[in-house]
XYZ file of C-alpha atoms in Angstrom:
408
model
C 3.288 -10.524 -25.516
C 5.381 -13.620 -26.017
C 6.089 -16.091 -28.962
C 7.735 -18.938 -29.781
C 9.099 -21.542 -26.597
C 9.973 -20.975 -23.080
C 13.269 -20.995 -23.113
C 15.437 -19.604 -20.104
C 18.980 -18.895 -20.549
C 19.954 -22.281 -19.829
C 17.363 -24.005 -21.899
C 19.210 -24.400 -25.368
C 22.128 -23.832 -27.181
C 21.103 -20.489 -28.664
C 24.113 -18.157 -28.642
C 27.074 -20.119 -30.015
C 29.972 -19.298 -31.180
C 29.783 -17.732 -34.961
C 26.047 -18.027 -35.790
C 23.566 -15.957 -35.501
C 21.077 -15.623 -32.744
C 17.480 -14.883 -33.041
C 15.240 -13.906 -30.353
C 12.418 -17.187 -30.280
C 10.951 -15.437 -26.793
C 9.902 -12.632 -26.882
C 8.980 -10.803 -22.749
C 6.652 -7.868 -22.684
C 7.210 -5.945 -18.866
C 4.798 -3.272 -17.101
C 7.060 -1.339 -14.494
C 6.385 2.591 -13.365
C 7.147 5.079 -14.892
C 10.245 7.321 -12.838
C 14.181 6.811 -13.880
C 14.724 4.722 -10.870
C 12.211 1.658 -11.871
C 12.200 2.715 -15.505
C 16.381 3.330 -15.865
C 17.355 -0.182 -15.140
C 14.460 -2.016 -16.295
C 15.405 -0.376 -20.381
C 19.346 -1.132 -19.292
C 19.004 -4.532 -18.289
C 17.712 -5.478 -22.402
C 20.629 -4.668 -23.923
C 22.705 -6.678 -20.823
C 20.444 -9.732 -20.629
C 20.483 -9.931 -24.513
C 23.567 -11.007 -24.136
C 23.321 -13.061 -21.158
C 20.161 -15.593 -23.254
C 20.471 -14.314 -26.733
C 16.890 -16.489 -27.278
C 14.766 -13.877 -24.811
C 14.150 -10.648 -26.127
C 12.538 -8.001 -23.278
C 10.657 -5.042 -24.301
C 9.627 -2.681 -20.897
C 6.727 -0.084 -20.989
C 5.046 1.885 -17.954
C 2.207 2.902 -15.970
C 1.766 6.072 -13.136
C 2.844 5.986 -10.091
C -0.204 6.275 -9.225
C -1.731 2.654 -11.435
C 1.575 1.261 -9.821
C 1.008 2.009 -5.937
C -2.940 2.217 -5.495
C -4.619 0.626 -10.029
C -5.870 -2.088 -10.618
C -3.253 -5.500 -11.425
C -5.947 -7.473 -12.779
C -6.069 -5.065 -15.918
C -2.417 -6.421 -16.282
C -3.327 -10.110 -17.311
C -3.175 -11.627 -20.310
C -1.243 -7.411 -21.668
C 2.486 -9.259 -21.131
C 4.818 -11.503 -19.081
C 6.441 -9.570 -16.323
C 5.164 -6.469 -14.083
C 6.461 -4.256 -11.509
C 3.983 -3.917 -8.435
C 3.856 -3.191 -5.228
C 3.360 -6.107 -2.358
C -0.389 -5.320 -0.784
C -1.582 -6.104 -4.595
C -0.377 -9.970 -3.524
C -3.055 -10.758 -1.302
C -5.505 -10.506 -4.890
C -3.007 -12.284 -7.235
C -2.734 -15.397 -5.243
C -6.434 -15.542 -4.679
C -7.867 -14.595 -8.303
C -4.302 -16.152 -10.163
C -3.324 -13.224 -10.983
C 0.628 -13.719 -11.030
C 2.067 -16.947 -10.762
C 3.437 -18.628 -7.267
C 7.962 -18.643 -7.829
C 8.056 -21.084 -5.063
C 8.071 -23.940 -7.154
C 10.417 -22.229 -9.536
C 12.868 -22.193 -6.471
C 14.878 -24.562 -4.697
C 15.770 -24.485 -0.928
C 19.048 -23.294 -1.275
C 17.428 -20.497 -3.671
C 15.035 -19.277 -0.954
C 17.572 -19.676 2.007
C 20.030 -17.573 -0.565
C 16.994 -15.216 -1.004
C 16.070 -14.779 2.322
C 19.402 -13.538 3.662
C 19.977 -11.601 0.978
C 16.977 -9.116 1.910
C 16.419 -5.949 3.360
C 14.050 -6.149 6.013
C 10.799 -7.407 5.539
C 11.133 -7.653 1.443
C 11.259 -10.929 0.720
C 8.828 -12.245 2.919
C 6.180 -8.892 1.837
C 5.884 -10.643 -1.424
C 4.148 -14.196 -0.034
C 0.834 -14.814 0.645
C -1.332 -18.189 1.124
C 1.257 -20.880 1.184
C 3.202 -18.689 -2.096
C 5.911 -16.669 -3.388
C 4.679 -14.351 -5.274
C 6.966 -11.627 -6.123
C 11.076 -11.453 -5.914
C 11.335 -8.000 -4.416
C 13.815 -5.566 -7.144
C 13.435 -2.171 -5.527
C 13.529 -1.529 -1.604
C 11.930 1.593 -0.137
C 10.709 3.097 3.060
C 9.269 6.523 4.523
C 13.231 8.028 5.906
C 13.653 11.514 6.694
C 15.243 13.951 4.496
C 17.673 17.311 4.746
C 19.037 19.601 2.987
C 22.640 19.733 4.846
C 23.313 22.792 3.780
C 20.296 24.858 5.023
C 20.441 22.971 7.861
C 23.461 24.070 8.535
C 22.135 28.195 8.317
C 19.638 27.466 11.290
C 22.558 26.169 13.032
C 20.814 23.077 14.680
C 20.753 20.544 14.588
C 19.479 16.658 12.333
C 16.240 15.854 14.589
C 16.082 12.836 16.455
C 12.240 13.392 17.681
C 9.223 13.960 16.424
C 9.180 16.812 18.614
C 12.614 17.714 17.318
C 11.357 18.072 13.810
C 8.625 20.589 15.382
C 10.721 22.649 17.075
C 13.024 23.059 13.618
C 10.001 23.781 11.756
C 9.517 26.445 14.045
C 12.734 27.555 13.753
C 12.681 27.683 10.540
C 9.403 29.830 9.538
C 11.506 32.338 11.062
C 14.336 32.332 9.007
C 12.221 32.108 5.824
C 12.739 28.220 5.458
C 9.924 25.097 6.000
C 9.867 21.702 6.748
C 7.783 20.289 4.508
C 6.355 16.662 4.053
C 4.169 14.862 0.718
C 1.074 14.652 2.367
C -1.530 13.828 -0.528
C -3.975 11.564 0.030
C -2.076 7.974 -0.326
C 1.225 10.136 1.878
C -1.401 11.131 4.516
C -2.684 7.412 5.835
C 1.187 6.543 5.136
C 2.051 8.897 7.612
C -0.568 7.970 10.241
C 0.203 4.262 10.127
C 4.106 4.890 10.621
C 3.848 7.353 13.144
C 1.805 4.562 14.411
C 4.326 1.351 13.972
C 6.818 4.025 15.076
C 5.387 4.865 18.775
C 4.858 0.813 19.631
C 1.168 -0.323 18.041
C 1.755 -1.010 14.582
C -1.453 -1.300 12.713
C -3.379 -5.175 13.069
C -2.183 -7.294 9.570
C -5.048 -9.591 9.352
C -9.257 -9.658 9.246
C -9.962 -8.149 12.506
C -9.145 -4.650 12.833
C -6.808 -2.607 11.263
C -5.799 0.434 14.225
C -7.331 0.942 17.498
C -9.152 3.755 16.894
C -7.608 5.651 20.353
C -3.976 5.300 19.060
C -5.317 6.121 15.454
C -7.108 8.648 17.244
C -2.829 10.422 19.103
C -1.291 9.470 15.765
C -3.698 12.150 13.288
C -3.395 14.500 16.291
C 0.587 14.371 16.412
C 0.297 14.684 12.614
C -2.113 17.814 12.445
C 0.665 19.900 15.121
C 3.265 18.342 11.918
C 0.895 19.481 9.131
C 0.124 22.967 11.249
C 3.819 23.803 10.607
C 4.496 22.215 7.374
C 5.210 24.247 3.980
C 2.088 25.030 2.992
C 1.913 22.750 -0.683
C 2.464 19.986 1.590
C -1.166 18.630 0.826
C -0.478 18.416 -2.972
C 2.335 16.387 -3.208
C 3.762 13.196 -2.997
C 7.070 12.167 -2.254
C 8.755 12.965 -6.233
C 7.138 16.542 -5.897
C 7.852 17.295 -2.713
C 11.580 15.840 -3.006
C 11.980 18.001 -6.861
C 10.843 21.128 -4.541
C 13.589 20.171 -2.383
C 16.188 20.508 -4.474
C 14.793 22.563 -7.131
C 15.449 25.824 -4.787
C 15.937 26.506 -1.150
C 13.050 26.771 0.711
C 12.744 23.115 2.485
C 15.254 22.337 5.203
C 14.042 19.116 6.208
C 11.158 16.597 5.345
C 10.086 14.226 8.412
C 8.804 11.230 6.224
C 8.642 10.586 2.729
C 9.577 7.746 0.475
C 13.919 8.312 -0.396
C 14.977 7.738 -4.099
C 18.931 7.786 -4.388
C 18.167 9.583 -7.057
C 18.058 12.732 -5.301
C 21.543 12.270 -3.254
C 23.708 10.903 -5.741
C 26.730 13.033 -6.561
C 26.746 15.624 -8.926
C 22.799 16.613 -7.573
C 22.368 20.018 -7.332
C 21.327 20.941 -4.089
C 21.545 17.184 -3.210
C 19.335 15.765 -0.110
C 20.871 13.462 2.642
C 18.346 10.694 3.593
C 18.114 9.511 7.572
C 16.424 6.955 9.330
C 12.912 8.653 10.877
C 12.531 10.357 13.586
C 11.540 8.678 17.095
C 8.247 9.334 18.213
C 8.159 6.850 20.810
C 10.759 4.325 22.555
C 11.118 2.432 19.258
C 14.047 4.085 17.243
C 13.628 4.185 13.570
C 11.509 1.143 14.067
C 7.621 0.963 12.239
C 8.369 3.059 8.541
C 5.885 1.781 6.021
C 7.652 -0.394 4.016
C 7.590 0.469 -0.045
C 9.364 -0.113 -2.763
C 9.248 -2.630 -5.918
C 8.668 -6.480 -6.850
C 9.016 -8.028 -9.825
C 6.146 -10.527 -10.835
C 5.287 -12.980 -13.468
C 2.211 -12.928 -14.962
C -0.311 -16.100 -14.847
C -1.285 -15.255 -18.429
C 2.278 -15.347 -19.279
C 3.366 -18.264 -22.804
C 6.941 -18.038 -21.319
C 7.230 -18.579 -17.176
C 10.418 -20.437 -17.219
C 11.897 -17.319 -19.831
C 9.976 -14.687 -17.389
C 11.571 -16.158 -14.444
C 14.330 -16.514 -15.092
C 14.871 -13.187 -16.456
C 13.443 -11.631 -12.904
C 16.118 -13.574 -10.929
C 18.558 -12.638 -12.983
C 17.169 -9.312 -12.598
C 17.142 -9.745 -8.544
C 20.790 -11.710 -8.044
C 22.603 -9.438 -5.864
C 25.770 -9.329 -9.260
C 23.266 -7.765 -10.680
C 21.664 -5.731 -7.982
C 25.162 -3.772 -6.883
C 26.621 -3.401 -10.136
C 24.746 -2.202 -13.379
C 21.678 -1.612 -11.538
C 22.274 0.730 -9.093
C 24.926 2.227 -11.456
C 21.688 2.845 -13.824
C 20.213 5.065 -11.096
C 18.364 1.778 -9.429
C 17.250 1.503 -6.021
C 18.315 -1.944 -5.252
C 16.187 -4.619 -2.615
C 19.874 -6.801 -2.433
C 20.741 -6.727 1.024
C 24.733 -7.130 -0.729
C 23.844 -4.155 -2.338
C 22.859 -2.248 0.801
C 26.272 -3.223 2.426
C 28.940 -2.729 0.196
C 31.157 0.286 0.168
C 31.015 1.470 -3.250
C 26.949 1.418 -4.118
C 27.047 4.159 -0.643
C 29.154 6.145 -2.195
C 27.266 5.948 -5.235
C 23.832 6.716 -3.719
C 25.395 9.747 -1.041
C 25.309 7.559 1.758
C 21.917 6.570 1.599
C 21.882 2.557 2.225
C 24.171 2.886 5.293
C 22.067 5.883 6.649
C 18.468 4.515 6.543
C 19.331 0.757 6.779
C 18.137 0.434 9.824
C 14.427 1.933 9.031
C 14.402 -1.047 6.561
C 15.622 -3.669 8.688
C 12.778 -2.672 11.265
C 9.837 -1.819 8.799
C 6.231 -2.270 8.492
C 4.736 -4.295 6.461
C 1.362 -3.692 5.492
C -1.262 -6.495 4.537
C -1.794 -8.118 2.271
C -5.275 -9.306 2.624
C -8.408 -8.914 -0.080
C -9.801 -5.839 0.243
C -6.623 -3.847 1.412
C -6.609 -2.190 -1.501
C -10.000 -0.835 -1.817
C -9.815 -0.275 2.358
C -6.633 2.069 1.604
C -8.196 4.122 -1.253
C -10.906 5.082 0.637
C -8.913 6.053 3.991
C -6.756 8.035 2.073
C -9.552 10.937 1.583
C -10.922 10.204 5.364
C -7.359 11.335 6.647
C -5.957 14.175 4.515
C -9.628 15.768 5.129
C -8.839 14.956 8.879
C -5.592 16.536 8.406
C -6.170 19.327 5.859
C -9.708 20.419 6.382
C -10.121 19.978 9.804
C -13.477 17.149 9.888
C -13.062 14.937 10.749
C -12.310 14.977 14.363
C -9.268 12.757 14.764
C -11.143 10.925 16.686
C -13.748 10.310 14.560
C -11.194 9.723 11.366
C -9.472 6.809 13.536
C -12.762 5.546 14.396
C -13.656 5.566 9.688
C -10.674 4.176 9.537
C -11.109 1.365 11.573
C -14.381 1.045 10.587
C -13.390 0.970 6.332
C -11.204 -1.757 6.124
C -13.758 -4.141 8.718
C -16.208 -3.616 6.145
C -13.584 -4.032 3.048
C -11.128 -6.823 4.776
C -12.907 -10.107 4.402
C -11.147 -13.236 5.750
């Protein structure tokens, strides 16, 4: 918890030559528990102490599930900063859980951040006229391939959804598999991505989510895919799926998974290569569900200036394209994504998937979306793996759940 005053790195004389500096502001942040988040944040602590010796930073971590589907209000009063997923911004703005960062930024700051954003990473953290997070990590659903296993099949990289089905059939004849993370959360993400990729992105307001006819078509196509997937797909999240892909020689291709540069970096055994999602319609790689993470400042902080200054430093292009990516982070800064050195460090991840990220679909941020999402995941998963409800009924229920949970 913060102690002392709220000076940022430029507010006082701390760090003058010849003087021992004792931090007089302590910041506590909450991240999510994976090396992609944890390693660069831990690496930032000593680096920031050199920049702002009067500020001490400590990070603690929560699970991936809590990051994506937990409750932000439970963190209120428990620290100063939080790494969070953008759909939380609607409730955060309405209930005052996070500080609006816009008053801390000049017009020039906002313009520079917008120019440096990967796709909609920055605007995804806006709600009710405010900005409640700075993008620190960019991700979307992309495709993953084991080039060595694809070579065994003597087949090209799939470019369309139908080619993915054909690859899955061919792979099974050789003891290989196409797979996908398809736990309930990821099953719904695939449905959203597929609908948006065919030119029918779900709505982002309160009137309705997805036309049931569009939803039913997406679920019908996903059922054809699910029938061909590795049998463990139903219980995998992206980390488990990619762990299995790099830990053995079973999985040749994954059409939809949130990308992790930790699996494509040089030196990784059985490294994968990430690519743009396949085209299910006539819109190329458009419509992939945007993920990633932002850093926000809890409204309960006693050191708002210091917390905002540290958050800005974490997300600055100079940090993101240097020590942040080198520490294992997956930056949200466009300057990092277009930097040849960063691309080489991540095995071509950035150049191979930038188009998908730039055209990604942003989930609603209206209050009520998160409870809707939790409820809808079970409906979609049951449709795909249990056979009931049927696609038409499942799509109707998903849209009805949205109307029930989301209020303007």
